[in-house]
mmCIF file of C-alpha atoms and ligand atoms in Angstrom:
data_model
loop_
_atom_site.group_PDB
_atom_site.id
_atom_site.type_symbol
_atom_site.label_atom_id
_atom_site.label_comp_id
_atom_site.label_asym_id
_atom_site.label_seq_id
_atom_site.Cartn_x
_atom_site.Cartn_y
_atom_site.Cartn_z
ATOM 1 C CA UNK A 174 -23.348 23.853 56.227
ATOM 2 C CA UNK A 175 -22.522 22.652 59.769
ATOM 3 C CA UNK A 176 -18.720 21.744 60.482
ATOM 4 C CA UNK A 177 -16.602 20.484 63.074
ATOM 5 C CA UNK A 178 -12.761 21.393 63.729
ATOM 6 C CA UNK A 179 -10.802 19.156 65.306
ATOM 7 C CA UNK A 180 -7.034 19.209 65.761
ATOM 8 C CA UNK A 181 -4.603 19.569 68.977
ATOM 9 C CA UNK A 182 -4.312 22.858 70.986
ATOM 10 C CA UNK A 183 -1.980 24.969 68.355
ATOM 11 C CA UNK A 184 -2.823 22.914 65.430
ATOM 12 C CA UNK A 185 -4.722 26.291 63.578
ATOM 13 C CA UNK A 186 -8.053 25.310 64.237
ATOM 14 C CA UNK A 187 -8.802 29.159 64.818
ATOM 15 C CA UNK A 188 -6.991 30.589 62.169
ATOM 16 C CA UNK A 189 -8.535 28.286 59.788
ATOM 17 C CA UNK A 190 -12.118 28.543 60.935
ATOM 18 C CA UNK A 191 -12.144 32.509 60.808
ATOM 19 C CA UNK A 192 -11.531 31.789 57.174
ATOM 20 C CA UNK A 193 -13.982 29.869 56.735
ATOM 21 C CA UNK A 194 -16.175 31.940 58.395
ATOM 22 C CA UNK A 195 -15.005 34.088 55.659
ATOM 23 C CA UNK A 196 -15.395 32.590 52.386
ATOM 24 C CA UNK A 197 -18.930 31.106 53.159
ATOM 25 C CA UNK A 198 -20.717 33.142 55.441
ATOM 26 C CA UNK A 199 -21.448 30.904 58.415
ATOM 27 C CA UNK A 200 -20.448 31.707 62.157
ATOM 28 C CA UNK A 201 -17.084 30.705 63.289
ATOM 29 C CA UNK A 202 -17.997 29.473 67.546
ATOM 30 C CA UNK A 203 -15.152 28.849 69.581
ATOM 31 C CA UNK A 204 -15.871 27.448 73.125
ATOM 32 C CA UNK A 205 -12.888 28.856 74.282
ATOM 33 C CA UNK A 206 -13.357 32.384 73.191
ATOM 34 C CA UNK A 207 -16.785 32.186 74.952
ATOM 35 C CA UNK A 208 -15.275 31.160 77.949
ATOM 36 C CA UNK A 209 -12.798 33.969 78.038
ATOM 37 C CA UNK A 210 -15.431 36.285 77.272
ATOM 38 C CA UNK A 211 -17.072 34.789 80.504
ATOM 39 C CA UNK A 212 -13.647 35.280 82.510
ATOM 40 C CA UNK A 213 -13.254 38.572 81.508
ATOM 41 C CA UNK A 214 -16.345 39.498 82.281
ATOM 42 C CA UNK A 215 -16.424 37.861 86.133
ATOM 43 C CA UNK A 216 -19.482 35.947 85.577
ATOM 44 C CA UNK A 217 -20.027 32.579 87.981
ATOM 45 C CA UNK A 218 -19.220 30.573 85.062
ATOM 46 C CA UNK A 219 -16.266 32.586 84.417
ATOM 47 C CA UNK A 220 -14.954 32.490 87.437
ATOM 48 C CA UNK A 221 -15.454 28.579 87.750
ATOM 49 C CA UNK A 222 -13.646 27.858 84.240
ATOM 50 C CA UNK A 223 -10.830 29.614 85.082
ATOM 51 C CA UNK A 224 -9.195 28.041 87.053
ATOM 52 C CA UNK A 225 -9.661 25.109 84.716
ATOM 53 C CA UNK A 226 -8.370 26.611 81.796
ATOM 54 C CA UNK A 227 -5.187 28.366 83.537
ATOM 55 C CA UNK A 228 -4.176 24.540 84.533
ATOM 56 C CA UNK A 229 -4.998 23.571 80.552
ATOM 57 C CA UNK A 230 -7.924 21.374 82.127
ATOM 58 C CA UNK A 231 -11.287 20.749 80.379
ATOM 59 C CA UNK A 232 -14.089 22.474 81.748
ATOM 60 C CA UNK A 233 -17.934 20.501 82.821
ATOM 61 C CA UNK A 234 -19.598 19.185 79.684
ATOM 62 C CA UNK A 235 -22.714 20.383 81.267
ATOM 63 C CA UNK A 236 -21.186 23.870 81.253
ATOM 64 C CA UNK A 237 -20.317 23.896 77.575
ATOM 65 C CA UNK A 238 -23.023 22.082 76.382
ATOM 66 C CA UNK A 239 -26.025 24.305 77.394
ATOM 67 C CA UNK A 240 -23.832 27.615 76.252
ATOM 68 C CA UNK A 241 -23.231 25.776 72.814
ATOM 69 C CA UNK A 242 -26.799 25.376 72.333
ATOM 70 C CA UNK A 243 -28.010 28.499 73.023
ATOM 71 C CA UNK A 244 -25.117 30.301 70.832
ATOM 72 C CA UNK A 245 -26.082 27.917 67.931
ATOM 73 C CA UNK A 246 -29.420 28.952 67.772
ATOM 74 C CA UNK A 247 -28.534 32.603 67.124
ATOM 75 C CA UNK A 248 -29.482 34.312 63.957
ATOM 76 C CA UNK A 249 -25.972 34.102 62.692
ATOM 77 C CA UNK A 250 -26.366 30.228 62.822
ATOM 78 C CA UNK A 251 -28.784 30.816 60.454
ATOM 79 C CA UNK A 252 -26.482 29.648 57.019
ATOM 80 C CA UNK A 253 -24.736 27.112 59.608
ATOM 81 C CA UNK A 254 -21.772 27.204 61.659
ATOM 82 C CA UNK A 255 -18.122 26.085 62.460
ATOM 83 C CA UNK A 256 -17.452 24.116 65.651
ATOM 84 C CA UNK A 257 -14.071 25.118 66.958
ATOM 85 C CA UNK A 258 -12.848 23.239 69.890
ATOM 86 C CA UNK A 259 -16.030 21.792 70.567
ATOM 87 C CA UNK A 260 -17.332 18.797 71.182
ATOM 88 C CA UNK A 261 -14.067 18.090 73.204
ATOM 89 C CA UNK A 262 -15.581 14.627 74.731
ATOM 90 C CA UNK A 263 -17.585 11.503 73.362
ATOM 91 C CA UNK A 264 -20.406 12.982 75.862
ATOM 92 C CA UNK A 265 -19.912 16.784 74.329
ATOM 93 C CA UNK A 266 -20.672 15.066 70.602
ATOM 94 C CA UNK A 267 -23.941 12.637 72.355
ATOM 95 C CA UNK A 268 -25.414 16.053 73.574
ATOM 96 C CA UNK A 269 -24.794 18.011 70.368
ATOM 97 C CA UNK A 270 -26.062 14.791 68.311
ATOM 98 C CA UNK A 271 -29.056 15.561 70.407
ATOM 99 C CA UNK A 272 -29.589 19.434 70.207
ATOM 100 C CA UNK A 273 -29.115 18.593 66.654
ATOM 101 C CA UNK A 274 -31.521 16.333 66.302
ATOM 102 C CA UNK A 275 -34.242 18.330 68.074
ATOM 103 C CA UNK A 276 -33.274 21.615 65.713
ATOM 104 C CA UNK A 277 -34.039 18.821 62.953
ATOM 105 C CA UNK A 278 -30.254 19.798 61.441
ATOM 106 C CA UNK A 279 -26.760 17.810 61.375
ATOM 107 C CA UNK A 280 -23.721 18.199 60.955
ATOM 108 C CA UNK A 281 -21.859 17.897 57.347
ATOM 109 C CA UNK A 282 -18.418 17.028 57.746
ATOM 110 C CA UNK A 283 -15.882 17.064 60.402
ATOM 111 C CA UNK A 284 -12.434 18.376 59.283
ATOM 112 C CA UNK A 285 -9.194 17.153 61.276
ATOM 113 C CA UNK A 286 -5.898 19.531 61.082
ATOM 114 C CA UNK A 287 -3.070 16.916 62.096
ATOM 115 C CA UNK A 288 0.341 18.421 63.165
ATOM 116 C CA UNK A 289 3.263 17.055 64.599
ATOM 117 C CA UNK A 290 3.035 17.349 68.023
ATOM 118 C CA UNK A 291 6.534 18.189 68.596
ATOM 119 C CA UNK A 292 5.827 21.912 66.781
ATOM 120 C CA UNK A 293 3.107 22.730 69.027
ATOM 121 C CA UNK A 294 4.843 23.803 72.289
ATOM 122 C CA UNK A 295 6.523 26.340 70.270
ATOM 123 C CA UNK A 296 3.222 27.326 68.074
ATOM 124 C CA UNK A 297 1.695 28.331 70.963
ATOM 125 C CA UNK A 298 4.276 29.847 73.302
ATOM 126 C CA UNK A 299 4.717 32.491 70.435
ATOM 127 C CA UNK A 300 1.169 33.036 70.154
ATOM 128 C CA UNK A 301 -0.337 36.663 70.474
ATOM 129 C CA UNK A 302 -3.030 38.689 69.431
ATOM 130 C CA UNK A 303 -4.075 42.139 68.703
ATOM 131 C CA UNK A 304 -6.188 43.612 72.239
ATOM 132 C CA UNK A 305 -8.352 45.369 69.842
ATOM 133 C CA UNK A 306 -9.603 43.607 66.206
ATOM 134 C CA UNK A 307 -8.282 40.169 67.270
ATOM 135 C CA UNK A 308 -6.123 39.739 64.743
ATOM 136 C CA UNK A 309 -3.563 36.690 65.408
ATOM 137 C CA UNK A 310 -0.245 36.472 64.924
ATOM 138 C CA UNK A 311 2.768 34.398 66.009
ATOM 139 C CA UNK A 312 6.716 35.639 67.165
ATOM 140 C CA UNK A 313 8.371 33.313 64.731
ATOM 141 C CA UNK A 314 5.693 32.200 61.638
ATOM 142 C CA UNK A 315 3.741 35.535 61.675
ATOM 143 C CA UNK A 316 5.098 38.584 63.290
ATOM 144 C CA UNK A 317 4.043 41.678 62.707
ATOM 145 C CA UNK A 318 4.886 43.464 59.274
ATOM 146 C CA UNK A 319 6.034 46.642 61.241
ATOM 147 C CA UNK A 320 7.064 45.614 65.214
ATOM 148 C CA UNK A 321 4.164 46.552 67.311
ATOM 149 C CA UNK A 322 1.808 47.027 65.411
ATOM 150 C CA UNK A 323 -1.588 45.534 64.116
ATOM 151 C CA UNK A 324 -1.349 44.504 60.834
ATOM 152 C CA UNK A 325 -4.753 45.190 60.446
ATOM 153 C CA UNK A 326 -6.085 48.032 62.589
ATOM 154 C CA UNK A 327 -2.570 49.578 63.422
ATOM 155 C CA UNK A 328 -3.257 49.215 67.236
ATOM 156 C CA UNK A 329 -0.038 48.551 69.582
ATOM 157 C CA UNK A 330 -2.070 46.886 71.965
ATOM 158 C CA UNK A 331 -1.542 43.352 72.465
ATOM 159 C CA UNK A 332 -2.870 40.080 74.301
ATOM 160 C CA UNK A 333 -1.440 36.395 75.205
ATOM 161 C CA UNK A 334 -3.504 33.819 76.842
ATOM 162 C CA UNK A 335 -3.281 32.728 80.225
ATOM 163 C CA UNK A 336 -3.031 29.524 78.990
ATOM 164 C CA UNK A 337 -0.582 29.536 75.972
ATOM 165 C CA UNK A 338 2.620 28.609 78.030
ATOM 166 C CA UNK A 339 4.930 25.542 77.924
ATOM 167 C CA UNK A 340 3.408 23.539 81.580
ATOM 168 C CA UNK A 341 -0.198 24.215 80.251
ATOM 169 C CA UNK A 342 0.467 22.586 76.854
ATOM 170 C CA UNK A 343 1.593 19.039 78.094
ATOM 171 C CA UNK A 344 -1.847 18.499 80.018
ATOM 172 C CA UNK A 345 -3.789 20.119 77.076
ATOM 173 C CA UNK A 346 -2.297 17.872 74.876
ATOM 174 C CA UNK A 347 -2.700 15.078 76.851
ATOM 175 C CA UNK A 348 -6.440 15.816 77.521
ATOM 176 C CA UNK A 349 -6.753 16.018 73.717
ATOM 177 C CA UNK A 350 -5.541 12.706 73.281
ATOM 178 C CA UNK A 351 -7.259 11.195 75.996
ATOM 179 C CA UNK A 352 -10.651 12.616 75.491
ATOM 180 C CA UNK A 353 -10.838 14.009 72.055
ATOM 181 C CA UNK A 354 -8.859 11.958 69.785
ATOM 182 C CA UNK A 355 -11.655 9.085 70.325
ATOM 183 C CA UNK A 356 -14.067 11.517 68.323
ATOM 184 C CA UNK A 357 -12.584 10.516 65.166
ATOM 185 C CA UNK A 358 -14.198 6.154 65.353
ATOM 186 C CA UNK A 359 -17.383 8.338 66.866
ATOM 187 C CA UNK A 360 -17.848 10.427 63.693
ATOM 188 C CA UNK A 361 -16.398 8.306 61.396
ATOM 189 C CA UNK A 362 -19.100 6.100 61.851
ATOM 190 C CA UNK A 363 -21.510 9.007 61.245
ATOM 191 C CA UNK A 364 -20.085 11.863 58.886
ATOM 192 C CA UNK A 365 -17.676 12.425 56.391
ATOM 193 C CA UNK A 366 -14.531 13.017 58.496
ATOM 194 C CA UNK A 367 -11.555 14.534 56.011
ATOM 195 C CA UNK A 368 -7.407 14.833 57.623
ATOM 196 C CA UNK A 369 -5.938 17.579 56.189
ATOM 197 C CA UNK A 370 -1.832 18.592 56.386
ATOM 198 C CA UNK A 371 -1.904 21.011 58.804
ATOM 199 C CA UNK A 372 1.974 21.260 58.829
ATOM 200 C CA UNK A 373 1.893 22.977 55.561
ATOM 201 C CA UNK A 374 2.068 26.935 54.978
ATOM 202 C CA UNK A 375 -1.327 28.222 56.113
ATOM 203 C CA UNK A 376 -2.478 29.029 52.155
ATOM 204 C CA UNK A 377 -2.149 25.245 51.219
ATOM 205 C CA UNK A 378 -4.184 24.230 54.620
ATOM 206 C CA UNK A 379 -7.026 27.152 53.583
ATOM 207 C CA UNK A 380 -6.454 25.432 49.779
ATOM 208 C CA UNK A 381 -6.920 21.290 50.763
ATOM 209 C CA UNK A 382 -9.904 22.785 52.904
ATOM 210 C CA UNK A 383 -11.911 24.213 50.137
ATOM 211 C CA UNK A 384 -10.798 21.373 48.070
ATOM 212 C CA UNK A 385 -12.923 18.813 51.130
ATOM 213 C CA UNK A 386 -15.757 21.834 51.223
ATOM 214 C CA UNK A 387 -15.903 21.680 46.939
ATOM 215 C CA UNK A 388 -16.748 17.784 47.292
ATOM 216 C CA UNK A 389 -19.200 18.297 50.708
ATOM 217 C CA UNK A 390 -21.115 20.957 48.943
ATOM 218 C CA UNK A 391 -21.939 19.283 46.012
ATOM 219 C CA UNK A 392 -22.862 15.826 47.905
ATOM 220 C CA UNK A 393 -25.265 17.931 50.091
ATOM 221 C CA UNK A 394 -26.593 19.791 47.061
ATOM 222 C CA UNK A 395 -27.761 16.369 45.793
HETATM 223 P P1 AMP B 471 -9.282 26.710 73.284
HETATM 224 O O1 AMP B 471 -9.358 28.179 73.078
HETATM 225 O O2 AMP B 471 -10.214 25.948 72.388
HETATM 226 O O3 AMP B 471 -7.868 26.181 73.261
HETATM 227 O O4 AMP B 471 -9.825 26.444 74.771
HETATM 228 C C1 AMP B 471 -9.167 26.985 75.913
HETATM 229 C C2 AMP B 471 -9.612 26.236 77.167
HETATM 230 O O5 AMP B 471 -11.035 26.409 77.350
HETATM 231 C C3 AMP B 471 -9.422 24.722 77.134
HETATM 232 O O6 AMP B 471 -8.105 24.331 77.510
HETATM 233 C C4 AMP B 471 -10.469 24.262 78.142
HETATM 234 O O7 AMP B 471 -10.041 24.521 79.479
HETATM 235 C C5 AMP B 471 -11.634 25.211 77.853
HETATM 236 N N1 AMP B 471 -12.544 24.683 76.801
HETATM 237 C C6 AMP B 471 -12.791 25.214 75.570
HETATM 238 N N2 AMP B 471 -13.671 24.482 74.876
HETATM 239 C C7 AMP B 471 -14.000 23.444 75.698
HETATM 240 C C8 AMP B 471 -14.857 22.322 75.571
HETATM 241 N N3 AMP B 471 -15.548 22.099 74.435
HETATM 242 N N4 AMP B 471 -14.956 21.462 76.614
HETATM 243 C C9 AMP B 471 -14.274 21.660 77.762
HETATM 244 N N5 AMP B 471 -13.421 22.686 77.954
HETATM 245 C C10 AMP B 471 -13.281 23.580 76.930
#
């Protein structure tokens, strides 16, 4: 099973995928934790996203494209995979259309989180996450249980992106509407392409997705 995520910068595209990623054992890819990885680690195309990403700008679609391909054909790619925050540009989703078509594989369904754009700015200005397991969390909708530490691993260490502040958020929003938003008449002519609330409490978003993965599995069982 093969899925795209598509939704604004703070819409829950993340949160969402990872439980996906979950429930039905296929790899969660985020473009934009690979670059980071890249960033932190000082590589050349680390160092020539970031200064890209710090002003909320998209990075080369050459750049992306040839690191999604690769990371798609890893054995964890095996039972499929979730897209999240990629393809970004009608080009990104002609290249991937092509990988795709050369791995002789396709994608299933692209799921769209809608939010009211007003909410985002402060979605992800209170964004944070654990340094260690990665857990997220969120200074008004999901603080920690106790303060300062992980819910998960119990770790006090913690990490905000670069990016997640108030000037970054206008252009990344605006770069989402300009480039991304005209992926929905592009795979609409293509793919099952399913809206979901994604102003709700984060239980009914995970519950109208597996509703929209119920109906996809059994049309691709037939
Ligand atoms: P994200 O974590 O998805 O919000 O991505 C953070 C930043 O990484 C974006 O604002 C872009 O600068 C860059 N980025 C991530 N994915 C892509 C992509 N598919 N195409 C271009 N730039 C991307």
């Amino acid at each position: 099973m093969n899925i795209i995520f598509l939704g604004p910068p703070g819409a829950g595209k993340g949160t969402q995928s990872k439980r996906l990623e979950a429930r039905y054992g296929i790899a969660q890819i985020s473009t934009g934790d690979m670059l980071r990885a890249e960033v932190k680690a000082g590589s050349e195309i680390g160092q020539e996203a970031k200064t890209l990403m710090d002003a909320g700008r998209l990075v080369p679609d050459s750049m992306i494209v040839s690191m999604l391909e690769k990371r798609i054909q890893q054995p964890d790619c095996a039972k499929g995979f979730i897209l999240d925050g990629f393809p970004r540009t009608v080009g990104q989703a002609e290249a991937l259309d092509e990988v795709l078509a050369r791995l002789k594989s396709q994608i299933d369904v692209v799921l769209v989180l809608q939010v009211d754009e007003d909410a985002l700015a402060d979605r992800i200005a209170g964004r944070f996450s654990c340094a260690k397991c990665g857990a997220s969390y969120n200074d008004v909708s999901k603080p920690t249980k106790v303060p300062d530490t992980c819910d998960v691993c119990g770790s006090h260490d913690f990490v905000r992106r670069a990016d997640d502040n108030r000037e970054t958020v206008a252009s990344r929003l605006a770069s989402y509407r300009k480039e991304t938003m005209p992926l929905l008449p592009y795979y609409e002519k293509k793919v099952k392409v399913a809206f979901i609330d994604g102003m709700a409490p984060i239980e009914d978003v995970s519950s109208q997705i597996d509703t929209i993965m119920q109906e996809v599995e059994q049309i691709t069982q037939k």
